[in-house]
């Protein structure tokens, strides 16, 4: 079984910003995403404001796993950056999401103003007046996972039937081989595609 700290980790931070210092805060938030970009395991980040007149600002970033996330969070660069904003920014709430749930909230948040690792396409810049959506209800997550898993498993079972002698293997061995083959396919291809196709439905209320 995979270790839990090997899943991508998505962190959402809610901060209150002094409304008289929004220009400084804008540069400060952007510099934070720029700093995170240079760390190993960085998968993307973004920041948004709850509204033009609101003092609530949100920042989201994602790392490959807990060790790479902690390398960023415990770095001297991040400590310096946080200290430089203490006079106008204060943390209200921090949330971490791991594993499967990250597929449901992270894509909706990071597409707003994504900052990608070096070498990828240039991101959009500037805050967009849109809050970070919360993860869909668990029943919608379950339906989405099933819609991806059922046809994938059905196709894999059909294809494996052509492997000579496969049906004569012990059941545990057949299931082991199938899950080893399907887990990366589900994680890197099927689930991202299904959640992208179902995004309007997932973002609607329960």
PDB file of C-alpha atoms in Angstrom:
ATOM      1  CA  UNK A   1       0.000   0.000   0.000  1.00  0.00           C
ATOM      2  CA  UNK A   2       1.329   3.456  -0.942  1.00  0.00           C
ATOM      3  CA  UNK A   3       2.531   5.668   1.850  1.00  0.00           C
ATOM      4  CA  UNK A   4       0.145   8.603   2.474  1.00  0.00           C
ATOM      5  CA  UNK A   5       2.940  11.174   2.319  1.00  0.00           C
ATOM      6  CA  UNK A   6       3.612  10.293  -1.340  1.00  0.00           C
ATOM      7  CA  UNK A   7       0.358  11.873  -2.538  1.00  0.00           C
ATOM      8  CA  UNK A   8       0.319  15.446  -3.869  1.00  0.00           C
ATOM      9  CA  UNK A   9      -0.474  17.903  -1.066  1.00  0.00           C
ATOM     10  CA  UNK A  10      -2.685  20.938  -1.694  1.00  0.00           C
ATOM     11  CA  UNK A  11      -2.559  23.773   0.857  1.00  0.00           C
ATOM     12  CA  UNK A  12      -5.145  26.580   0.976  1.00  0.00           C
ATOM     13  CA  UNK A  13      -4.437  29.577   3.210  1.00  0.00           C
ATOM     14  CA  UNK A  14      -6.931  32.290   4.120  1.00  0.00           C
ATOM     15  CA  UNK A  15      -5.448  35.629   5.187  1.00  0.00           C
ATOM     16  CA  UNK A  16      -6.755  38.998   6.272  1.00  0.00           C
ATOM     17  CA  UNK A  17      -5.020  41.885   4.522  1.00  0.00           C
ATOM     18  CA  UNK A  18      -4.978  45.517   5.623  1.00  0.00           C
ATOM     19  CA  UNK A  19      -7.267  47.131   2.991  1.00  0.00           C
ATOM     20  CA  UNK A  20      -5.139  50.284   2.975  1.00  0.00           C
ATOM     21  CA  UNK A  21      -2.126  48.316   1.759  1.00  0.00           C
ATOM     22  CA  UNK A  22      -3.517  46.298  -1.138  1.00  0.00           C
ATOM     23  CA  UNK A  23      -0.795  47.446  -3.548  1.00  0.00           C
ATOM     24  CA  UNK A  24       1.928  46.147  -1.234  1.00  0.00           C
ATOM     25  CA  UNK A  25      -0.070  42.981  -0.555  1.00  0.00           C
ATOM     26  CA  UNK A  26      -0.455  42.280  -4.272  1.00  0.00           C
ATOM     27  CA  UNK A  27       3.309  42.401  -4.805  1.00  0.00           C
ATOM     28  CA  UNK A  28       3.864  40.396  -1.620  1.00  0.00           C
ATOM     29  CA  UNK A  29       1.489  37.573  -2.633  1.00  0.00           C
ATOM     30  CA  UNK A  30       3.040  37.414  -6.090  1.00  0.00           C
ATOM     31  CA  UNK A  31       6.552  37.226  -4.649  1.00  0.00           C
ATOM     32  CA  UNK A  32       5.447  34.287  -2.479  1.00  0.00           C
ATOM     33  CA  UNK A  33       4.302  32.295  -5.509  1.00  0.00           C
ATOM     34  CA  UNK A  34       7.524  33.183  -7.320  1.00  0.00           C
ATOM     35  CA  UNK A  35       9.611  31.901  -4.399  1.00  0.00           C
ATOM     36  CA  UNK A  36       7.678  28.622  -4.200  1.00  0.00           C
ATOM     37  CA  UNK A  37       8.213  28.038  -7.926  1.00  0.00           C
ATOM     38  CA  UNK A  38      11.930  27.489  -7.363  1.00  0.00           C
ATOM     39  CA  UNK A  39      11.484  24.555  -4.951  1.00  0.00           C
ATOM     40  CA  UNK A  40      11.635  20.895  -5.931  1.00  0.00           C
ATOM     41  CA  UNK A  41       8.244  19.174  -6.069  1.00  0.00           C
ATOM     42  CA  UNK A  42       6.335  22.407  -6.762  1.00  0.00           C
ATOM     43  CA  UNK A  43       3.206  21.647  -8.851  1.00  0.00           C
ATOM     44  CA  UNK A  44       1.545  25.063  -9.017  1.00  0.00           C
ATOM     45  CA  UNK A  45       0.074  27.877  -6.958  1.00  0.00           C
ATOM     46  CA  UNK A  46      -2.279  30.818  -7.173  1.00  0.00           C
ATOM     47  CA  UNK A  47      -3.905  33.576  -5.160  1.00  0.00           C
ATOM     48  CA  UNK A  48      -7.289  35.263  -5.281  1.00  0.00           C
ATOM     49  CA  UNK A  49      -9.279  37.888  -3.400  1.00  0.00           C
ATOM     50  CA  UNK A  50     -12.752  37.214  -2.011  1.00  0.00           C
ATOM     51  CA  UNK A  51     -13.921  40.508  -3.523  1.00  0.00           C
ATOM     52  CA  UNK A  52     -12.702  43.970  -4.430  1.00  0.00           C
ATOM     53  CA  UNK A  53     -13.742  45.429  -1.077  1.00  0.00           C
ATOM     54  CA  UNK A  54     -12.956  42.366   1.038  1.00  0.00           C
ATOM     55  CA  UNK A  55      -9.952  41.995   3.319  1.00  0.00           C
ATOM     56  CA  UNK A  56      -9.973  38.201   2.822  1.00  0.00           C
ATOM     57  CA  UNK A  57      -7.319  36.916   0.429  1.00  0.00           C
ATOM     58  CA  UNK A  58      -6.670  33.283  -0.439  1.00  0.00           C
ATOM     59  CA  UNK A  59      -3.459  31.553  -1.467  1.00  0.00           C
ATOM     60  CA  UNK A  60      -3.204  27.985  -2.725  1.00  0.00           C
ATOM     61  CA  UNK A  61      -0.159  25.916  -3.577  1.00  0.00           C
ATOM     62  CA  UNK A  62       0.526  22.275  -4.323  1.00  0.00           C
ATOM     63  CA  UNK A  63       3.598  20.078  -3.893  1.00  0.00           C
ATOM     64  CA  UNK A  64       4.458  16.550  -4.986  1.00  0.00           C
ATOM     65  CA  UNK A  65       4.442  15.110  -1.457  1.00  0.00           C
ATOM     66  CA  UNK A  66       4.864  15.984   2.217  1.00  0.00           C
ATOM     67  CA  UNK A  67       8.709  16.071   2.175  1.00  0.00           C
ATOM     68  CA  UNK A  68       8.828  18.597  -0.681  1.00  0.00           C
ATOM     69  CA  UNK A  69       6.020  20.634   0.897  1.00  0.00           C
ATOM     70  CA  UNK A  70       7.834  20.742   4.234  1.00  0.00           C
ATOM     71  CA  UNK A  71      11.071  21.761   2.502  1.00  0.00           C
ATOM     72  CA  UNK A  72       9.224  24.847   1.248  1.00  0.00           C
ATOM     73  CA  UNK A  73       7.308  25.536   4.457  1.00  0.00           C
ATOM     74  CA  UNK A  74      10.429  25.227   6.641  1.00  0.00           C
ATOM     75  CA  UNK A  75      12.729  27.139   4.287  1.00  0.00           C
ATOM     76  CA  UNK A  76      14.507  30.342   5.218  1.00  0.00           C
ATOM     77  CA  UNK A  77      13.135  31.926   2.044  1.00  0.00           C
ATOM     78  CA  UNK A  78       9.530  31.372   3.109  1.00  0.00           C
ATOM     79  CA  UNK A  79      10.299  32.528   6.657  1.00  0.00           C
ATOM     80  CA  UNK A  80      11.765  35.751   5.263  1.00  0.00           C
ATOM     81  CA  UNK A  81       8.758  36.211   2.977  1.00  0.00           C
ATOM     82  CA  UNK A  82       6.225  35.688   5.787  1.00  0.00           C
ATOM     83  CA  UNK A  83       8.105  38.076   8.060  1.00  0.00           C
ATOM     84  CA  UNK A  84       8.105  40.760   5.386  1.00  0.00           C
ATOM     85  CA  UNK A  85       4.297  40.731   5.281  1.00  0.00           C
ATOM     86  CA  UNK A  86       3.461  40.572   8.988  1.00  0.00           C
ATOM     87  CA  UNK A  87       2.607  44.261   9.197  1.00  0.00           C
ATOM     88  CA  UNK A  88      -0.347  43.916   6.809  1.00  0.00           C
ATOM     89  CA  UNK A  89      -1.157  40.175   6.511  1.00  0.00           C
ATOM     90  CA  UNK A  90      -2.395  37.689   9.128  1.00  0.00           C
ATOM     91  CA  UNK A  91      -3.308  34.031   8.667  1.00  0.00           C
ATOM     92  CA  UNK A  92      -6.894  33.084   9.478  1.00  0.00           C
ATOM     93  CA  UNK A  93      -7.109  29.477   8.352  1.00  0.00           C
ATOM     94  CA  UNK A  94      -4.918  26.818   6.731  1.00  0.00           C
ATOM     95  CA  UNK A  95      -6.235  23.636   5.093  1.00  0.00           C
ATOM     96  CA  UNK A  96      -4.352  20.682   3.631  1.00  0.00           C
ATOM     97  CA  UNK A  97      -5.845  18.150   1.279  1.00  0.00           C
ATOM     98  CA  UNK A  98      -4.171  14.979   0.073  1.00  0.00           C
ATOM     99  CA  UNK A  99      -4.758  12.077  -2.259  1.00  0.00           C
ATOM    100  CA  UNK A 100      -7.961  11.698  -4.267  1.00  0.00           C
ATOM    101  CA  UNK A 101      -9.667  14.790  -2.790  1.00  0.00           C
ATOM    102  CA  UNK A 102      -6.957  16.945  -4.323  1.00  0.00           C
ATOM    103  CA  UNK A 103      -8.294  16.148  -7.789  1.00  0.00           C
ATOM    104  CA  UNK A 104     -11.589  17.813  -6.917  1.00  0.00           C
ATOM    105  CA  UNK A 105     -10.516  21.095  -5.307  1.00  0.00           C
ATOM    106  CA  UNK A 106      -7.058  21.841  -6.700  1.00  0.00           C
ATOM    107  CA  UNK A 107      -7.913  22.099 -10.427  1.00  0.00           C
ATOM    108  CA  UNK A 108     -10.737  24.519  -9.671  1.00  0.00           C
ATOM    109  CA  UNK A 109      -8.477  26.746  -7.592  1.00  0.00           C
ATOM    110  CA  UNK A 110      -5.192  26.692  -9.475  1.00  0.00           C
ATOM    111  CA  UNK A 111      -6.679  27.516 -12.882  1.00  0.00           C
ATOM    112  CA  UNK A 112      -7.716  30.952 -11.643  1.00  0.00           C
ATOM    113  CA  UNK A 113      -4.189  32.292 -11.516  1.00  0.00           C
ATOM    114  CA  UNK A 114      -1.790  29.394 -11.868  1.00  0.00           C
ATOM    115  CA  UNK A 115       1.941  29.750 -11.334  1.00  0.00           C
ATOM    116  CA  UNK A 116       3.702  26.792 -12.919  1.00  0.00           C
ATOM    117  CA  UNK A 117       7.200  25.390 -12.604  1.00  0.00           C
ATOM    118  CA  UNK A 118       9.798  26.777 -14.993  1.00  0.00           C
ATOM    119  CA  UNK A 119       9.536  25.488 -18.521  1.00  0.00           C
ATOM    120  CA  UNK A 120       5.725  25.317 -18.700  1.00  0.00           C
ATOM    121  CA  UNK A 121       3.445  27.749 -20.475  1.00  0.00           C
ATOM    122  CA  UNK A 122       3.298  31.312 -19.190  1.00  0.00           C
ATOM    123  CA  UNK A 123       0.618  31.893 -16.546  1.00  0.00           C
ATOM    124  CA  UNK A 124      -2.027  34.567 -16.380  1.00  0.00           C
ATOM    125  CA  UNK A 125      -1.199  37.296 -13.909  1.00  0.00           C
ATOM    126  CA  UNK A 126      -3.100  39.515 -11.513  1.00  0.00           C
ATOM    127  CA  UNK A 127      -5.769  38.663  -8.960  1.00  0.00           C
ATOM    128  CA  UNK A 128      -9.178  37.526 -10.175  1.00  0.00           C
ATOM    129  CA  UNK A 129     -12.217  38.364  -8.065  1.00  0.00           C
ATOM    130  CA  UNK A 130     -13.260  34.770  -7.355  1.00  0.00           C
ATOM    131  CA  UNK A 131     -13.085  32.754  -4.099  1.00  0.00           C
ATOM    132  CA  UNK A 132     -11.437  29.343  -3.943  1.00  0.00           C
ATOM    133  CA  UNK A 133     -14.245  26.758  -4.309  1.00  0.00           C
ATOM    134  CA  UNK A 134     -14.523  24.039  -1.710  1.00  0.00           C
ATOM    135  CA  UNK A 135     -14.382  20.342  -2.593  1.00  0.00           C
ATOM    136  CA  UNK A 136     -17.631  18.825  -3.919  1.00  0.00           C
ATOM    137  CA  UNK A 137     -19.795  16.646  -1.626  1.00  0.00           C
ATOM    138  CA  UNK A 138     -18.356  13.197  -1.049  1.00  0.00           C
ATOM    139  CA  UNK A 139     -21.225  11.506  -2.893  1.00  0.00           C
ATOM    140  CA  UNK A 140     -20.292  13.460  -6.016  1.00  0.00           C
ATOM    141  CA  UNK A 141     -16.658  12.473  -5.544  1.00  0.00           C
ATOM    142  CA  UNK A 142     -17.727   8.822  -5.253  1.00  0.00           C
ATOM    143  CA  UNK A 143     -19.838   9.028  -8.431  1.00  0.00           C
ATOM    144  CA  UNK A 144     -16.978  10.684 -10.309  1.00  0.00           C
ATOM    145  CA  UNK A 145     -14.445   8.050  -9.227  1.00  0.00           C
ATOM    146  CA  UNK A 146     -16.859   5.260 -10.200  1.00  0.00           C
ATOM    147  CA  UNK A 147     -17.494   6.796 -13.634  1.00  0.00           C
ATOM    148  CA  UNK A 148     -13.756   6.704 -14.257  1.00  0.00           C
ATOM    149  CA  UNK A 149     -13.044   3.365 -12.620  1.00  0.00           C
ATOM    150  CA  UNK A 150     -15.834   1.229 -14.137  1.00  0.00           C
ATOM    151  CA  UNK A 151     -15.026   1.645 -17.857  1.00  0.00           C
ATOM    152  CA  UNK A 152     -11.285   1.578 -17.168  1.00  0.00           C
ATOM    153  CA  UNK A 153     -11.551  -1.641 -15.172  1.00  0.00           C
ATOM    154  CA  UNK A 154     -13.919  -3.157 -17.747  1.00  0.00           C
ATOM    155  CA  UNK A 155     -11.528  -2.409 -20.603  1.00  0.00           C
ATOM    156  CA  UNK A 156      -8.530  -3.693 -18.630  1.00  0.00           C
ATOM    157  CA  UNK A 157     -10.344  -6.928 -17.737  1.00  0.00           C
ATOM    158  CA  UNK A 158     -11.231  -7.484 -21.389  1.00  0.00           C
ATOM    159  CA  UNK A 159      -7.676  -6.828 -22.582  1.00  0.00           C
ATOM    160  CA  UNK A 160      -6.103  -9.012 -19.893  1.00  0.00           C
ATOM    161  CA  UNK A 161      -8.345 -11.838 -21.051  1.00  0.00           C
ATOM    162  CA  UNK A 162      -6.163 -12.062 -24.160  1.00  0.00           C
ATOM    163  CA  UNK A 163      -3.034 -12.758 -22.084  1.00  0.00           C
ATOM    164  CA  UNK A 164      -2.334 -16.503 -22.502  1.00  0.00           C
ATOM    165  CA  UNK A 165      -3.157 -18.402 -19.311  1.00  0.00           C
ATOM    166  CA  UNK A 166      -4.146 -15.236 -17.403  1.00  0.00           C
ATOM    167  CA  UNK A 167      -7.537 -16.630 -16.367  1.00  0.00           C
ATOM    168  CA  UNK A 168      -5.783 -19.642 -14.821  1.00  0.00           C
ATOM    169  CA  UNK A 169      -3.698 -17.489 -12.470  1.00  0.00           C
ATOM    170  CA  UNK A 170      -4.719 -17.286  -8.795  1.00  0.00           C
ATOM    171  CA  UNK A 171      -7.330 -14.586  -8.168  1.00  0.00           C
ATOM    172  CA  UNK A 172      -5.085 -12.595  -5.828  1.00  0.00           C
ATOM    173  CA  UNK A 173      -2.327 -12.475  -8.456  1.00  0.00           C
ATOM    174  CA  UNK A 174      -4.751 -11.336 -11.184  1.00  0.00           C
ATOM    175  CA  UNK A 175      -6.131  -8.563  -8.957  1.00  0.00           C
ATOM    176  CA  UNK A 176      -2.610  -7.513  -7.944  1.00  0.00           C
ATOM    177  CA  UNK A 177      -1.504  -7.179 -11.571  1.00  0.00           C
ATOM    178  CA  UNK A 178      -4.673  -5.301 -12.546  1.00  0.00           C
ATOM    179  CA  UNK A 179      -4.441  -2.794  -9.692  1.00  0.00           C
ATOM    180  CA  UNK A 180      -0.733  -2.161 -10.297  1.00  0.00           C
ATOM    181  CA  UNK A 181      -1.512  -1.390 -13.932  1.00  0.00           C
ATOM    182  CA  UNK A 182      -4.669   0.653 -13.313  1.00  0.00           C
ATOM    183  CA  UNK A 183      -3.584   2.841 -10.368  1.00  0.00           C
ATOM    184  CA  UNK A 184      -1.224   5.119 -12.349  1.00  0.00           C
ATOM    185  CA  UNK A 185      -3.668   5.217 -15.278  1.00  0.00           C
ATOM    186  CA  UNK A 186      -6.486   6.329 -12.964  1.00  0.00           C
ATOM    187  CA  UNK A 187      -4.299   8.837 -11.110  1.00  0.00           C
ATOM    188  CA  UNK A 188      -2.562  10.559 -14.015  1.00  0.00           C
ATOM    189  CA  UNK A 189      -5.056  10.227 -16.874  1.00  0.00           C
ATOM    190  CA  UNK A 190      -8.586   9.046 -16.072  1.00  0.00           C
ATOM    191  CA  UNK A 191      -9.429  11.031 -12.920  1.00  0.00           C
ATOM    192  CA  UNK A 192      -8.061  14.355 -14.199  1.00  0.00           C
ATOM    193  CA  UNK A 193     -10.019  13.902 -17.439  1.00  0.00           C
ATOM    194  CA  UNK A 194     -13.271  12.850 -15.732  1.00  0.00           C
ATOM    195  CA  UNK A 195     -13.162  15.699 -13.200  1.00  0.00           C
ATOM    196  CA  UNK A 196     -12.477  18.166 -16.026  1.00  0.00           C
ATOM    197  CA  UNK A 197     -15.477  16.877 -17.994  1.00  0.00           C
ATOM    198  CA  UNK A 198     -17.745  16.963 -14.920  1.00  0.00           C
ATOM    199  CA  UNK A 199     -16.467  20.294 -13.579  1.00  0.00           C
ATOM    200  CA  UNK A 200     -19.766  22.247 -13.991  1.00  0.00           C
ATOM    201  CA  UNK A 201     -21.704  19.536 -12.153  1.00  0.00           C
ATOM    202  CA  UNK A 202     -19.050  19.141  -9.428  1.00  0.00           C
ATOM    203  CA  UNK A 203     -18.973  22.891  -8.789  1.00  0.00           C
ATOM    204  CA  UNK A 204     -22.730  23.170  -8.372  1.00  0.00           C
ATOM    205  CA  UNK A 205     -24.183  22.852  -4.868  1.00  0.00           C
ATOM    206  CA  UNK A 206     -25.098  19.444  -3.428  1.00  0.00           C
TER     207      UNK A 206
END
